[in-house]
Every structure is written in C-alpha cells, then in structure tokens.
Coordinates of C-alpha atoms and ligand atoms in Angstrom, one line a residue:
M1 CA 3.8 36.3 -15.8
P2 CA 6.2 35.0 -13.2
V3 CA 8.1 31.7 -13.7
V4 CA 8.4 30.0 -10.2
V5 CA 10.3 27.0 -9.1
V6 CA 9.3 25.1 -6.0
V7 CA 12.1 22.9 -4.5
G8 CA 12.6 21.0 -1.2
V9 CA 15.3 22.2 1.1
Q10 CA 16.0 19.1 3.1
W11 CA 15.7 15.4 2.3
G12 CA 12.4 15.3 0.5
D13 CA 8.8 15.1 2.1
E14 CA 8.9 18.7 3.1
G15 CA 5.2 19.1 2.0
K16 CA 6.0 20.2 -1.6
G17 CA 2.6 18.7 -2.8
K18 CA 0.5 21.1 -0.5
V19 CA 2.6 24.2 -1.6
V20 CA 2.3 23.5 -5.3
D21 CA -1.4 22.8 -5.0
L22 CA -1.7 26.1 -3.4
L23 CA 0.4 28.1 -5.7
A24 CA -1.2 26.1 -8.9
E25 CA -4.4 28.2 -8.3
R26 CA -2.6 31.0 -10.1
A27 CA -0.4 28.9 -12.4
H28 CA -1.4 28.2 -16.1
L29 CA 1.0 25.4 -16.4
V30 CA 2.6 23.2 -13.7
V31 CA 5.6 21.2 -14.8
R32 CA 7.6 18.3 -13.1
Y33 CA 11.3 18.5 -13.9
Q34 CA 12.9 15.3 -12.4
G35 CA 12.5 12.2 -10.4
G36 CA 9.8 9.5 -10.9
N37 CA 7.5 7.6 -8.9
N38 CA 10.1 7.5 -6.0
A39 CA 8.2 10.8 -5.1
G40 CA 4.8 10.9 -3.2
H41 CA 3.1 14.2 -3.1
T42 CA 0.4 14.1 -0.6
V43 CA -2.4 16.7 -0.9
V44 CA -5.6 16.9 1.2
V45 CA -8.6 18.5 -0.5
G46 CA -12.0 18.7 1.2
G47 CA -10.8 16.2 3.9
E48 CA -9.9 13.6 1.2
K49 CA -6.2 12.4 1.0
L50 CA -4.6 12.0 -2.4
I51 CA -1.0 10.8 -3.1
L52 CA 0.4 11.8 -6.4
H53 CA 3.6 10.1 -7.7
L54 CA 4.1 11.4 -11.2
V55 CA 1.4 13.7 -12.2
P56 CA 2.0 17.2 -10.8
S57 CA -0.4 18.2 -8.1
G58 CA -1.5 21.1 -10.1
I59 CA -3.9 18.6 -11.9
L60 CA -6.2 19.2 -8.9
R61 CA -6.9 22.8 -10.2
P62 CA -9.4 22.5 -13.1
E63 CA -8.0 25.4 -15.0
T64 CA -4.2 24.3 -14.7
R65 CA -2.6 22.2 -17.3
C66 CA 0.3 19.9 -16.4
I67 CA 3.5 18.6 -17.8
I68 CA 5.9 15.8 -17.1
G69 CA 9.1 17.0 -18.4
S70 CA 12.0 15.1 -20.1
G71 CA 14.0 15.0 -16.9
V72 CA 11.6 12.7 -15.3
V73 CA 11.8 8.9 -15.6
V74 CA 8.3 7.5 -16.2
D75 CA 6.9 4.1 -15.1
P76 CA 4.0 4.0 -17.6
A77 CA 2.1 1.4 -15.5
V78 CA 2.2 3.8 -12.5
L79 CA 1.2 6.7 -14.6
L80 CA -1.8 5.0 -16.0
Q81 CA -2.8 3.8 -12.6
E82 CA -2.5 7.4 -11.2
I83 CA -4.6 8.8 -14.2
D84 CA -7.3 6.2 -13.4
E85 CA -7.3 7.1 -9.8
L86 CA -7.7 10.9 -10.6
R87 CA -10.5 10.1 -13.2
R88 CA -12.3 8.0 -10.4
R89 CA -12.4 11.4 -8.5
N90 CA -13.9 13.1 -11.4
I91 CA -10.7 15.0 -12.3
T92 CA -10.3 15.5 -16.0
V93 CA -7.0 13.9 -17.1
D94 CA -6.6 13.7 -20.9
E95 CA -4.8 15.2 -23.8
S96 CA -6.3 18.8 -23.1
R97 CA -4.5 19.0 -19.7
L98 CA -1.7 16.5 -19.2
F99 CA 1.3 16.4 -21.6
I100 CA 4.2 13.9 -21.2
S101 CA 7.6 14.8 -22.8
E102 CA 8.4 12.6 -25.7
A103 CA 12.0 12.7 -24.4
A104 CA 11.3 11.3 -21.0
H105 CA 13.0 8.1 -20.3
L106 CA 10.9 4.9 -19.4
I107 CA 11.3 2.9 -16.3
M108 CA 11.4 -0.8 -17.5
P109 CA 10.8 -3.9 -15.6
Y110 CA 14.5 -4.8 -15.4
H111 CA 15.2 -1.4 -13.8
R112 CA 13.0 -2.2 -10.9
L113 CA 14.5 -5.7 -10.6
I114 CA 18.1 -4.3 -10.6
D115 CA 17.2 -1.6 -8.1
V116 CA 15.8 -4.2 -5.6
G117 CA 18.4 -6.9 -6.3
R118 CA 21.3 -4.4 -6.0
E119 CA 20.1 -3.1 -2.7
K120 CA 19.8 -6.7 -1.4
L121 CA 23.5 -7.2 -2.4
R122 CA 24.7 -4.1 -0.8
G123 CA 23.4 -5.5 2.7
K124 CA 24.1 -3.1 5.5
K125 CA 25.4 -0.6 3.0
A126 CA 22.0 -0.3 1.2
I127 CA 21.0 3.2 0.2
G128 CA 17.5 2.4 1.1
T129 CA 16.1 3.3 -2.3
T130 CA 12.4 3.1 -3.0
G131 CA 12.9 0.2 -5.2
R132 CA 11.0 1.8 -8.1
G133 CA 13.9 1.4 -10.6
I134 CA 14.9 5.1 -10.6
G135 CA 18.7 4.8 -10.3
P136 CA 19.0 2.0 -13.0
A137 CA 16.7 4.0 -15.4
Y138 CA 18.9 7.3 -15.0
E139 CA 21.9 5.1 -15.4
D140 CA 20.8 3.9 -18.8
K141 CA 19.9 7.4 -19.7
A142 CA 23.4 8.4 -19.1
A143 CA 24.9 5.5 -20.8
R144 CA 22.8 6.3 -23.9
V145 CA 21.0 3.2 -24.1
G146 CA 17.6 4.4 -22.5
I147 CA 14.2 3.9 -24.0
R148 CA 12.2 7.0 -24.1
M149 CA 8.4 7.8 -24.4
A150 CA 8.6 8.5 -28.1
D151 CA 10.1 5.0 -28.6
M152 CA 6.9 3.5 -27.4
L153 CA 5.1 4.9 -30.3
D154 CA 7.1 3.0 -32.9
A155 CA 7.0 -0.8 -32.4
A156 CA 10.0 -1.5 -34.6
V157 CA 12.3 1.1 -32.9
F158 CA 10.9 0.0 -29.5
K159 CA 11.7 -3.7 -30.1
K160 CA 15.2 -2.9 -31.4
K161 CA 16.0 -1.0 -28.4
L162 CA 14.4 -3.5 -26.1
K163 CA 16.2 -6.4 -27.6
A164 CA 19.6 -4.8 -27.2
N165 CA 18.9 -3.7 -23.5
L166 CA 17.5 -7.1 -22.5
E167 CA 20.4 -9.0 -23.7
E168 CA 22.7 -7.1 -21.3
K169 CA 20.2 -6.9 -18.5
N170 CA 19.3 -10.6 -18.6
F171 CA 22.9 -11.4 -18.2
Y172 CA 23.2 -9.4 -15.1
I173 CA 19.9 -10.6 -13.8
V174 CA 20.8 -14.3 -14.2
H175 CA 24.5 -14.3 -13.4
R176 CA 24.7 -11.6 -10.8
L177 CA 21.3 -11.5 -9.3
K178 CA 20.6 -15.2 -9.6
Q179 CA 17.0 -14.6 -10.8
D180 CA 15.0 -15.8 -13.9
P181 CA 15.6 -13.8 -17.0
L182 CA 12.8 -11.4 -18.3
D183 CA 10.7 -12.3 -21.3
F184 CA 11.2 -10.0 -24.4
D185 CA 7.7 -10.6 -26.0
R186 CA 5.9 -10.0 -22.8
I187 CA 7.6 -6.6 -22.1
A188 CA 7.1 -5.5 -25.8
R189 CA 3.4 -6.3 -25.7
E190 CA 2.8 -4.5 -22.4
Y191 CA 4.8 -1.5 -23.2
L192 CA 3.5 -1.0 -26.8
E193 CA -0.1 -1.1 -25.3
Y194 CA 0.9 1.7 -22.8
G195 CA 2.2 3.6 -25.8
E196 CA -1.1 3.5 -27.6
I197 CA -3.1 4.5 -24.5
L198 CA -0.7 7.3 -23.7
R199 CA -0.1 8.5 -27.4
P200 CA -2.3 11.5 -27.3
M201 CA -0.7 12.9 -24.4
I202 CA 3.0 12.2 -25.6
K203 CA 4.1 15.6 -27.0
N204 CA 7.1 18.0 -27.6
T205 CA 6.6 19.7 -24.3
V206 CA 9.5 22.1 -24.8
E207 CA 7.4 23.6 -27.6
I208 CA 4.4 23.9 -25.2
I209 CA 6.3 25.4 -22.5
H210 CA 8.0 28.1 -24.7
S211 CA 4.5 28.9 -26.3
E212 CA 3.3 29.6 -22.7
L213 CA 6.3 31.7 -21.9
N214 CA 5.7 33.8 -25.1
K215 CA 2.2 34.4 -23.9
K216 CA 3.7 35.6 -20.6
R217 CA 1.7 33.0 -18.6
N218 CA 2.3 31.9 -14.9
L219 CA 4.5 28.7 -15.0
L220 CA 5.3 26.7 -12.0
F221 CA 8.1 24.1 -12.0
E222 CA 7.7 21.3 -9.3
G223 CA 10.7 19.6 -8.0
A224 CA 10.6 16.2 -6.3
Q225 CA 12.7 14.8 -3.4
G226 CA 15.0 17.6 -1.8
T227 CA 18.3 19.6 -2.1
F228 CA 20.2 17.0 0.0
L229 CA 19.1 14.1 -2.2
D230 CA 20.6 15.9 -5.2
L231 CA 23.1 13.8 -7.2
D232 CA 25.7 16.4 -7.1
G233 CA 25.0 18.4 -4.0
G234 CA 23.4 15.9 -1.7
T235 CA 24.8 13.5 0.9
Y236 CA 26.4 11.1 -1.7
P237 CA 26.1 8.3 -2.1
Y238 CA 22.9 8.4 -0.1
V239 CA 21.0 10.4 -2.7
T240 CA 18.6 10.0 -5.5
S241 CA 19.8 9.7 -9.2
S242 CA 18.7 13.1 -10.5
N243 CA 19.4 16.8 -10.0
T244 CA 16.6 17.8 -7.6
V245 CA 17.9 21.6 -7.1
A246 CA 16.4 24.4 -9.0
G247 CA 19.2 24.2 -11.5
G248 CA 17.7 20.9 -12.6
V249 CA 14.8 22.8 -14.0
C250 CA 16.6 24.1 -17.1
A251 CA 17.9 20.7 -18.4
G252 CA 14.7 18.8 -17.1
V253 CA 12.2 20.9 -19.1
G254 CA 14.2 22.9 -21.6
I255 CA 14.3 26.4 -20.6
G256 CA 17.2 28.9 -20.0
P257 CA 18.1 30.0 -16.4
G258 CA 17.1 33.6 -17.3
H259 CA 13.5 32.5 -17.5
I260 CA 13.2 31.8 -13.9
D261 CA 11.9 34.7 -11.8
S262 CA 11.7 33.1 -8.4
V263 CA 12.6 30.1 -6.4
I264 CA 10.5 29.0 -3.3
G265 CA 12.1 26.6 -1.0
V266 CA 9.7 24.2 0.9
C267 CA 11.1 23.7 4.5
K268 CA 9.5 21.4 7.0
A269 CA 9.7 22.9 10.6
Y270 CA 11.9 19.9 11.6
T271 CA 13.9 17.5 9.6
T272 CA 13.1 14.0 8.2
R273 CA 14.8 11.4 6.1
V274 CA 13.9 8.0 4.7
G275 CA 16.5 5.4 3.9
G276 CA 20.1 5.3 4.8
G277 CA 22.7 8.1 5.2
P278 CA 24.0 10.7 7.7
F279 CA 21.5 12.8 9.7
P280 CA 23.3 15.1 12.2
T281 CA 20.2 16.3 14.0
E282 CA 18.5 13.0 14.3
L283 CA 16.5 12.4 17.3
V284 CA 16.3 8.6 18.4
G285 CA 14.1 7.9 21.2
E286 CA 10.9 9.4 22.6
L287 CA 11.0 12.8 21.0
G288 CA 11.8 11.3 17.5
D289 CA 8.9 8.9 17.9
R290 CA 6.5 11.8 19.0
L291 CA 7.5 13.7 15.8
R292 CA 6.9 10.7 13.7
E293 CA 3.5 10.0 15.1
R294 CA 2.2 13.6 15.3
G295 CA 3.6 14.3 11.9
G296 CA 2.4 11.3 10.2
E297 CA 6.0 10.6 9.1
Y298 CA 5.7 7.5 7.2
G299 CA 6.8 7.4 3.4
A300 CA 4.1 8.4 0.9
T301 CA 5.5 6.0 -1.5
T302 CA 6.8 3.0 0.4
G303 CA 5.0 3.4 3.9
R304 CA 8.6 3.3 5.6
P305 CA 8.8 5.1 8.9
R306 CA 10.7 8.4 8.4
R307 CA 13.7 9.2 10.7
C308 CA 13.0 12.5 12.4
G309 CA 15.1 15.2 14.0
W310 CA 15.5 18.9 14.8
L311 CA 15.6 21.6 12.2
D312 CA 19.0 21.7 10.6
G313 CA 19.8 25.4 9.8
V314 CA 23.2 24.5 8.1
M315 CA 21.3 22.5 5.5
I316 CA 18.7 25.2 4.9
R317 CA 21.4 28.0 4.6
Q318 CA 23.1 25.9 2.0
A319 CA 19.9 25.0 0.2
V320 CA 19.1 28.8 -0.1
K321 CA 22.4 29.3 -1.8
V322 CA 22.6 26.3 -4.1
N323 CA 19.0 26.8 -5.3
G324 CA 19.0 30.6 -5.3
I325 CA 15.9 30.7 -3.1
D326 CA 14.1 33.9 -2.7
G327 CA 11.7 32.8 0.1
L328 CA 10.6 29.8 2.1
A329 CA 7.4 28.0 2.6
L330 CA 7.5 26.6 6.1
T331 CA 5.3 23.5 6.7
K332 CA 4.2 21.4 9.5
I333 CA 4.8 23.9 12.2
D334 CA 1.8 22.5 14.1
V335 CA 3.7 19.3 14.7
L336 CA 6.2 21.0 17.1
G337 CA 3.2 22.3 19.2
G338 CA 3.3 21.1 22.8
I339 CA 7.1 20.4 23.0
P340 CA 8.5 22.4 26.0
E341 CA 11.8 23.3 24.3
V342 CA 12.5 23.2 20.6
K343 CA 16.1 23.4 19.0
V344 CA 17.6 24.7 15.8
C345 CA 21.0 23.6 14.6
T346 CA 22.9 26.7 13.5
S347 CA 26.4 25.1 12.7
Y348 CA 28.3 21.8 12.9
E349 CA 31.5 20.7 14.6
L350 CA 33.6 18.4 12.5
D351 CA 36.8 17.0 14.1
G352 CA 36.9 20.1 16.6
V353 CA 36.4 22.7 13.8
R354 CA 33.2 24.7 13.3
Q355 CA 31.5 24.1 10.1
E356 CA 29.0 26.3 8.4
W357 CA 28.5 24.1 5.3
V358 CA 27.5 20.5 4.9
P359 CA 30.6 18.7 3.9
A360 CA 30.7 16.6 0.7
G361 CA 30.8 12.8 1.4
A362 CA 28.6 10.9 3.7
E363 CA 31.5 9.8 5.9
R364 CA 32.3 13.4 7.0
V365 CA 28.6 14.5 7.5
E366 CA 28.4 11.4 9.7
R367 CA 31.1 12.9 12.0
C368 CA 29.4 16.3 12.2
R369 CA 28.1 17.2 15.5
P370 CA 25.2 19.8 15.6
I371 CA 25.5 23.0 17.6
F372 CA 22.0 24.1 18.8
E373 CA 20.1 27.2 19.8
R374 CA 17.2 26.4 22.2
F375 CA 13.8 28.1 22.0
E376 CA 10.9 27.9 24.4
G377 CA 8.0 26.0 22.8
W378 CA 4.4 26.8 22.3
E379 CA 1.1 25.1 23.1
V380 CA -1.1 23.2 20.7
E381 CA -4.0 25.2 19.6
D382 CA -7.0 23.9 17.7
R383 CA -7.8 27.1 15.8
A384 CA -7.3 28.8 12.5
Y385 CA -4.9 31.7 12.1
D386 CA -5.4 34.4 9.5
S387 CA -2.1 36.2 9.8
F388 CA 1.6 35.8 11.1
D389 CA 0.8 38.1 14.0
A390 CA -2.0 35.8 15.1
L391 CA 0.5 33.0 15.6
P392 CA 1.6 31.9 19.1
Y393 CA 4.4 34.3 20.1
N394 CA 7.1 31.6 20.6
M395 CA 6.2 30.1 17.2
Q396 CA 6.7 33.6 15.7
R397 CA 10.2 33.7 17.3
Y398 CA 11.0 30.3 16.0
I399 CA 10.0 31.4 12.5
R400 CA 12.1 34.6 12.8
K401 CA 15.1 32.4 13.7
I402 CA 14.6 30.3 10.6
E403 CA 14.6 33.5 8.5
N404 CA 17.6 34.7 10.3
V405 CA 19.5 31.3 9.7
A406 CA 18.4 31.0 6.1
G407 CA 18.9 34.6 5.1
V408 CA 15.5 34.8 3.3
P409 CA 12.0 35.5 4.5
V410 CA 9.4 32.9 5.2
D411 CA 6.7 33.7 2.8
I412 CA 4.2 31.0 3.5
V413 CA 3.4 29.2 6.7
S414 CA 1.4 26.0 6.6
Y415 CA 0.1 24.7 9.9
S416 CA -1.9 21.5 8.7
A417 CA -2.3 19.3 5.8
N418 CA -5.5 21.2 4.7
R419 CA -5.4 23.7 1.9
K420 CA -7.1 26.4 3.9
D421 CA -4.8 26.1 6.9
T422 CA -2.0 28.4 5.5
I423 CA -0.9 31.8 5.8
V424 CA 0.4 33.5 2.6
I425 CA 2.6 36.4 3.5
K426 CA 3.9 36.8 -0.1
N427 CA 2.5 34.9 -3.0
P428 CA 5.2 34.7 -5.9
F429 CA 2.5 35.0 -8.5
S430 CA 1.2 38.3 -7.2
Ligands
IMP501 P1 15.6 6.3 -5.1 O1 15.5 7.6 -5.5 O2 14.6 5.4 -5.1 O3 16.8 5.7 -5.9 O4 16.2 6.4 -3.6 C1 17.4 7.1 -3.2 C2 17.1 7.7 -1.8 O5 16.3 8.8 -2.0 C3 16.5 6.8 -0.7 O6 17.2 7.2 0.5 C4 15.1 7.2 -0.8 O7 14.5 7.0 0.4 C5 15.3 8.7 -1.1 N1 14.1 9.2 -1.8 C6 13.7 9.0 -3.0 N2 12.6 9.7 -3.4 C7 12.2 10.3 -2.2 C8 11.1 11.2 -1.8 O8 10.3 11.5 -2.6 N3 11.0 11.6 -0.5 C9 12.0 11.3 0.4 N4 13.0 10.4 0.1 C10 13.2 10.0 -1.0

C-alpha cells in the first residue's frame, strides 16, 4: 500500500513522464499536485510519442485512475484538447477514471495575456516563462480572487467573480499592456460551456484520495517541473509559481506528511534548463549542442531549445535533502554515450569560498564556479540491458558516483525513451 511521490531534482524535463508511466503499472491512483500546462510529460508507448500537459501519465495504464489535484492550475481548453487527443488513441478518459479537484484554480484568458505581456515588458530580464498564464493564475489564488473549477458549475457565481476580476484585469491590459480589453460575455459563455462538459469529472478529490488511503491502495503523486523551479527553494526569481518539491504534495492534494512512504527523485544524467536564470554547469558550444541534439532537448510545451550542461551534484544533493528523497530514477544515461570524458560537478566556488549548497538568489548562483570530477566515457551500444551489471563498466562507475554525491541509491536506470528500456533495481511499490 505504499504512497509514493515522484519529483524532479533539477530544472524540470528530467523524464518524470516515463518514470510515472512505469510506476503507474502498480498504482491504483496517480495524482498531479501542482503546476499546470507549463509542464509537458513525454511518454513513448509502442513507438508512439505522446505529450501530456495536465492529465497524469498514469492515464495510459487502463487499470489506473487519475486525479488533477487542487494545487494544479487548470486551463480547461487545454484539458479538453488533451482529453480529446487521448480518446482519439482509444484511451478511456471519463468520469470513471479522471477526477478534477473542485478546488483547482482556473487559468483564465487574462492570465495568459498578462503572462506574455509582462514578459515583453521585462525585456532582457524576462524569466522565459512558458506564456501559459501560470504565474498570474497563482497570483490570483494567493490574492484570494481566483476562480475555481467548482465556480464554473454555477453560472451566477462564475459571472460575479469574472466581472470583479475583469474590471481590474482590463484596466491593467489597457493601460499597462496597451492592448484591447477582454470581453466579459465571450469569456463567460466559453467557460460555462467548459464547465458543462467537465461537470461529471469535477469532484471532491480529497475524499476520493482518503477513501483510497483507507483501502490501503497504491498511490502515486506526480510532480511537474523540478526542485530548482520551486517557488521557495529554486533559483528565484527564475522559477515557476508553485511548490514543486515533495512538500507541495500535502497542500496540493490534501493529505498529511505522515501518509507519504517514499519519495523518488527523477534525475537526468546531465542537466538542462529552459528559459532564463543561472546555470553553473552549462556547456555552451559543441558539447552543449551535441547533448541537445542527441537528447532531443527541445521544450515539450514550447519547443524552445533547452540549455544543456554537465550533471550538477550540488543540486542533486540538495534536492535529496529538501524533498526527503529515498532513491533516484536516473534517465537519459544513453545520451552521454560516445563522449570521451564526462564530468560531474561536486561543489561550487563562490567568491573564493567552497560551497556545498546552491545559494539563494540568482545573482549569487550566477557567480558560482563549478568544481568538477572527471570520468572516462563509454561507447554507444545499440542493445538492451537486463541488469545494472550488464551496463558498460564506465557507465556503472558514473552511476556509482551519482549515488555517492547524492547520498541515496539509484533505483531505476532508463537508457531510452521506450518503456522497456529501463532497469528497475528497486520498485517503490514492491
Ligand atoms: P512558468 O512556469 O510558465 O511561469 O515559467 C517559469 C519558468 O519555469 C521558466 O523558466 C520556464 O521555462 C520554466 N518551466 C515551467 N514549466 C517547465 C517544465 O515543465 N519544464 C521545464 N521548465 C519549465
């Protein structure tokens, strides 16, 4: 009956989609706890690629039920598109398998407009957001003016809240962003229609989760983005607007910390980041380009090229601590194949002083110089591996170093995007 959390230990795009898909085989319920359609979880099944932004990747397992928790911000148009896409692939998505928290906040058209408009105003200091309205939606939630899933089910309530919001937002849109105001009737019509379509799936998800907990079922909580995009612990202000860390689960789905049995950190064998912000181990030039091309490092949501660099052990060690990680799932180790020498950053130097932690504040992280350990690389092999011992010797040494730096074991090794190309040393559900 374990309750397992899956989190990213870097800046997102670690391959959480594949790991959740793999573990979901034994999970009764997969629950997303934060973020929105800024996320893009890529899964490859039977050679077919599918990118999920809101629906947990557990939906691909026919026996698994999925929840979008109250900590998620939902763009209903995107959710409906995703549901349609899944149905086109003959995957059942209805009120028997997908539940959306009635308390989840909505992403509104003005959130998207303000997100993009504000980024333009920031110029060179832009965060590089996904432009999906995530930050402005969470701002409204914190300001207690947000509109929630349940509000879409009551036309009078929805219209009252929309009117109050739109008055303020249109003032900002016209006077600050110099754009045309948004139309009340159009938004109301559109969202109330979404509400009617989604109505059967909008539920008190806290009740569903606790009922499953009482039955001692296997539960999987799926994070989006990564530890260093966390609003509190990330490289602020170059972060997203939610708590991506394992601690975000409790508030984002309505359970207590004592319910969590195990936390799996998903770690890519090198580091990537999309958007602005400091990146101590970044590789600019040929090697960075090679990682990007071999790893297919282009944003699953926006298509932007990802910045690439060596594995940063300081980040991983810190991620293990702040999330309470028990074991790592290492992904994309195949991408490093064929590079004669690979490096792992084990600490930083900041203004002449050795640092074992990622400092708070982007300006200080910017000044951190990585201290590397070097490893002999391994050849690219076009074959399947059935155990850790079957992996190339130098790859094994690299993995052992990661365990040593992180202070926790590597429980899963993934060496391609395919479901089957995975070595599971320890399954948290067994
Ligand atoms: P926002 O979440 O759209 O506000 O973007 C804030 C920052 O988080 C930007 O640097 C984005 O590129 C980054 N970000 C948001 N979601 C993801 C993700 O799923 N993977 C990687 N980076 C992300």
